[in-house]
Amino acid sequence: MNQVGGTAVVALSGLANQRVSVLDFQTVSGVNWAKVCLANGTAGWLDQRLLAKSATNNFGMNLTALSATQRSFALAVAQAAIKVGKQYGVYPSIILAQAAGETGWGTSKLATAANNLFGIKADSTWQGATYVVASPEVENGKTVMRNSTFRKYATLKDSVADYALKLTGSVLYVKALRGNSSNAINACQDLSEWATDPHYVTTLQTRIKNYAMSALDNL
């Protein structure tokens, strides 16, 4: 294939030595493509399998400490985070940091059985599928397990999109949006109400720093 959506396919040659900005994602005939812009100004579509093999496969993040399974999860969520983040004005780094923390890098039962990456519960406004599972809650300084009904999604991207809608639709998280904060680390300060864990914000900030997730915010 020489074109995707009318735009030329980018060759891998020289890619490892260049900064790559990912603009979009598209699936054509079963192949996943990433629309990229190279530092030299070249733009086009790149087979995501090649992107994953290049030196820039981690979108600029430092994922060396992760297992192959964890890294695969991080990259899958990052793809959705970049696209949804642009659409809703949410920091992709925060999306990934929260998803990693909430699911244990994609290993939680809520993530594997319901594609729910952010622990969003099914309130009275939710009309979709649901999933009941025990989850940790902090009550009076102690962590206890409580059965709760959560939203169930068809795909990881659906979960990311619903998360963005929740974030942008609440007055609680106004300062967590890109337009109201100078960077993702500062934006995390406005996410203290997301979970009952008193260390939630600092844990998010540490995860973003340790894995250089802020690189996603520049794509």
Short mmCIF file of C-alpha atoms in Angstrom, two decimals:
data_model
loop_
_atom_site.label_atom_id
_atom_site.label_comp_id
_atom_site.label_asym_id
_atom_site.label_seq_id
_atom_site.Cartn_x
_atom_site.Cartn_y
_atom_site.Cartn_z
CA MET A 1 0.00 0.00 0.00
CA ASN A 2 1.42 3.37 -1.02
CA GLN A 3 -1.35 5.56 0.35
CA VAL A 4 -3.80 5.66 3.24
CA GLY A 5 -6.66 8.09 3.02
CA GLY A 6 -4.98 9.79 0.08
CA THR A 7 -1.76 10.50 1.99
CA ALA A 8 1.56 8.85 1.20
CA VAL A 9 2.96 6.11 3.44
CA VAL A 10 6.16 7.12 5.27
CA ALA A 11 9.20 4.90 4.90
CA LEU A 12 10.92 3.67 8.06
CA SER A 13 14.36 4.75 6.78
CA GLY A 14 15.90 7.32 9.12
CA LEU A 15 12.90 7.26 11.47
CA ALA A 16 14.91 6.06 14.47
CA ASN A 17 16.90 9.28 14.56
CA GLN A 18 13.96 11.64 14.29
CA ARG A 19 11.25 12.95 16.57
CA VAL A 20 7.85 11.72 15.46
CA SER A 21 4.56 13.52 16.09
CA VAL A 22 1.53 11.23 15.91
CA LEU A 23 -1.48 13.03 14.47
CA ASP A 24 -4.11 10.34 14.02
CA PHE A 25 -4.84 6.62 13.80
CA GLN A 26 -6.75 4.64 11.18
CA THR A 27 -7.41 0.99 10.34
CA VAL A 28 -7.47 0.01 6.67
CA SER A 29 -7.97 -3.60 5.52
CA GLY A 30 -7.09 -4.88 8.97
CA VAL A 31 -3.85 -2.91 9.23
CA ASN A 32 -3.46 -0.24 11.92
CA TRP A 33 -1.84 2.96 10.64
CA ALA A 34 -0.52 6.00 12.48
CA LYS A 35 -0.51 9.38 10.73
CA VAL A 36 2.85 10.91 11.62
CA CYS A 37 4.90 14.01 10.99
CA LEU A 38 8.68 13.65 11.14
CA ALA A 39 11.05 16.31 12.41
CA ASN A 40 12.26 16.91 8.84
CA GLY A 41 8.75 17.93 7.78
CA THR A 42 7.82 14.66 6.08
CA ALA A 43 4.22 13.67 6.84
CA GLY A 44 2.28 10.54 6.05
CA TRP A 45 1.02 7.21 7.34
CA LEU A 46 3.19 4.61 9.05
CA ASP A 47 2.28 1.00 9.80
CA GLN A 48 1.96 0.91 13.61
CA ARG A 49 3.90 -2.37 13.66
CA LEU A 50 6.88 -0.49 12.24
CA LEU A 51 6.33 2.40 14.64
CA ALA A 52 6.45 -0.09 17.49
CA LYS A 53 9.83 -1.39 16.27
CA SER A 54 11.42 2.01 15.87
CA ALA A 55 13.40 3.95 18.46
CA THR A 56 10.37 6.18 18.87
CA ASN A 57 7.95 3.33 19.54
CA ASN A 58 7.11 4.56 23.01
CA PHE A 59 6.01 8.02 21.82
CA GLY A 60 8.95 9.50 23.68
CA MET A 61 8.07 7.87 27.01
CA ASN A 62 10.48 5.89 29.17
CA LEU A 63 8.86 2.47 29.49
CA THR A 64 11.99 0.39 29.97
CA ALA A 65 10.96 -0.65 33.49
CA LEU A 66 7.73 -2.21 32.22
CA SER A 67 7.17 -5.78 31.11
CA ALA A 68 6.22 -6.48 27.49
CA THR A 69 2.57 -6.88 28.51
CA GLN A 70 2.55 -3.65 30.49
CA ARG A 71 4.25 -1.79 27.64
CA SER A 72 1.68 -3.11 25.17
CA PHE A 73 -1.11 -1.83 27.40
CA ALA A 74 0.58 1.56 27.80
CA LEU A 75 0.98 2.00 24.05
CA ALA A 76 -2.60 0.95 23.34
CA VAL A 77 -3.96 3.45 25.85
CA ALA A 78 -1.51 6.13 24.65
CA GLN A 79 -2.89 5.86 21.12
CA ALA A 80 -6.42 6.48 22.33
CA ALA A 81 -5.25 9.15 24.79
CA ILE A 82 -3.52 11.19 22.09
CA LYS A 83 -6.60 11.25 19.87
CA VAL A 84 -9.21 11.74 22.62
CA GLY A 85 -6.98 14.25 24.42
CA LYS A 86 -6.86 16.48 21.35
CA GLN A 87 -10.63 16.25 20.94
CA TYR A 88 -11.54 17.13 24.52
CA GLY A 89 -8.60 19.21 25.70
CA VAL A 90 -7.34 16.64 28.20
CA TYR A 91 -3.68 15.84 28.86
CA PRO A 92 -2.87 12.42 27.31
CA SER A 93 -0.25 11.87 30.00
CA ILE A 94 -2.88 12.14 32.72
CA ILE A 95 -5.17 9.77 30.84
CA LEU A 96 -2.44 7.13 30.70
CA ALA A 97 -1.22 7.74 34.24
CA GLN A 98 -4.71 7.28 35.64
CA ALA A 99 -5.44 4.24 33.48
CA ALA A 100 -2.17 2.59 34.56
CA GLY A 101 -2.82 3.25 38.23
CA GLU A 102 -6.50 2.32 38.22
CA THR A 103 -5.93 -0.99 36.41
CA GLY A 104 -2.43 -2.06 37.44
CA TRP A 105 -1.23 -1.54 33.87
CA GLY A 106 -4.28 -3.26 32.43
CA THR A 107 -4.36 -6.30 34.70
CA SER A 108 -7.37 -5.53 36.90
CA LYS A 109 -10.55 -7.55 36.50
CA LEU A 110 -12.45 -4.35 35.79
CA ALA A 111 -10.11 -3.62 32.87
CA THR A 112 -9.96 -7.12 31.42
CA ALA A 113 -13.66 -7.94 31.79
CA ALA A 114 -15.24 -4.53 31.25
CA ASN A 115 -12.62 -2.36 29.49
CA ASN A 116 -13.14 0.11 32.34
CA LEU A 117 -9.80 1.87 32.80
CA PHE A 118 -10.77 4.60 35.27
CA GLY A 119 -13.06 3.00 37.82
CA ILE A 120 -16.08 4.96 36.58
CA LYS A 121 -19.19 3.66 38.28
CA ALA A 122 -22.59 3.21 36.67
CA ASP A 123 -24.79 5.93 38.14
CA SER A 124 -28.42 6.62 37.25
CA THR A 125 -27.42 8.47 34.07
CA TRP A 126 -25.64 5.46 32.57
CA GLN A 127 -27.70 3.53 30.00
CA GLY A 128 -25.02 1.09 28.86
CA ALA A 129 -23.78 -2.29 30.06
CA THR A 130 -22.58 -2.72 33.64
CA TYR A 131 -20.19 -4.92 35.60
CA VAL A 132 -20.20 -5.66 39.34
CA VAL A 133 -16.90 -6.24 41.10
CA ALA A 134 -15.28 -5.63 44.48
CA SER A 135 -12.98 -2.62 44.51
CA PRO A 136 -10.82 -0.95 47.17
CA GLU A 137 -12.17 2.12 48.93
CA VAL A 138 -10.51 4.19 51.65
CA GLU A 139 -12.86 4.68 54.61
CA ASN A 140 -11.71 6.36 57.84
CA GLY A 141 -8.12 5.89 56.78
CA LYS A 142 -8.49 2.16 56.10
CA THR A 143 -8.70 0.36 52.77
CA VAL A 144 -11.75 -1.89 52.47
CA MET A 145 -13.24 -3.89 49.60
CA ARG A 146 -16.76 -2.98 48.49
CA ASN A 147 -18.90 -4.41 45.69
CA SER A 148 -19.80 -1.69 43.23
CA THR A 149 -21.51 -1.49 39.84
CA PHE A 150 -19.26 -0.07 37.13
CA ARG A 151 -19.70 0.98 33.54
CA LYS A 152 -18.75 -1.64 30.95
CA TYR A 153 -17.30 -0.60 27.58
CA ALA A 154 -16.89 -2.35 24.24
CA THR A 155 -13.32 -1.06 23.74
CA LEU A 156 -10.50 0.70 25.59
CA LYS A 157 -11.04 3.76 23.41
CA ASP A 158 -14.69 3.93 24.51
CA SER A 159 -13.51 3.98 28.11
CA VAL A 160 -11.02 6.79 27.39
CA ALA A 161 -13.67 8.84 25.58
CA ASP A 162 -16.18 8.44 28.42
CA TYR A 163 -13.49 9.44 30.90
CA ALA A 164 -12.84 12.62 28.91
CA LEU A 165 -16.55 13.41 28.86
CA LYS A 166 -16.74 12.99 32.62
CA LEU A 167 -13.69 15.18 33.17
CA THR A 168 -14.90 18.00 30.92
CA GLY A 169 -18.46 17.81 32.20
CA SER A 170 -17.70 18.34 35.90
CA VAL A 171 -16.88 21.54 37.76
CA LEU A 172 -14.67 19.45 40.04
CA TYR A 173 -12.02 18.99 37.37
CA VAL A 174 -12.01 22.31 35.53
CA LYS A 175 -8.37 23.07 36.31
CA ALA A 176 -7.31 19.60 35.17
CA LEU A 177 -8.00 20.52 31.54
CA ARG A 178 -5.29 21.72 29.18
CA GLY A 179 -6.82 25.14 28.72
CA ASN A 180 -6.77 25.82 32.45
CA SER A 181 -3.36 24.51 33.53
CA SER A 182 0.19 25.06 32.30
CA ASN A 183 1.20 21.39 32.33
CA ALA A 184 0.02 17.92 33.31
CA ILE A 185 1.81 17.90 36.67
CA ASN A 186 -0.05 21.02 37.76
CA ALA A 187 -3.30 19.71 36.29
CA CYS A 188 -3.11 16.64 38.53
CA GLN A 189 -3.74 18.88 41.53
CA ASP A 190 -7.38 19.18 40.48
CA LEU A 191 -7.95 15.41 40.45
CA SER A 192 -7.97 14.88 44.21
CA GLU A 193 -11.73 14.20 44.13
CA TRP A 194 -11.38 11.38 41.61
CA ALA A 195 -10.50 8.77 44.24
CA THR A 196 -10.68 8.30 47.99
CA ASP A 197 -6.94 7.64 48.24
CA PRO A 198 -5.36 10.70 49.95
CA HIS A 199 -2.13 10.11 47.99
CA TYR A 200 -3.86 9.88 44.61
CA VAL A 201 -2.51 13.17 43.22
CA THR A 202 1.11 12.67 44.22
CA THR A 203 1.04 9.11 42.92
CA LEU A 204 -0.22 10.36 39.55
CA GLN A 205 2.46 13.02 39.38
CA THR A 206 5.20 10.54 40.25
CA ARG A 207 4.00 8.09 37.60
CA ILE A 208 3.97 10.80 34.91
CA LYS A 209 7.52 11.83 35.83
CA ASN A 210 8.96 8.32 36.21
CA TYR A 211 7.73 7.19 32.81
CA ALA A 212 8.15 10.54 31.01
CA MET A 213 4.48 10.44 30.06
CA SER A 214 4.43 14.18 29.43
CA ALA A 215 5.98 13.35 26.05
CA LEU A 216 2.47 12.41 24.94
CA ASP A 217 1.31 15.98 25.55
CA ASN A 218 3.64 17.25 22.84
CA LEU A 219 2.39 14.93 20.09
#
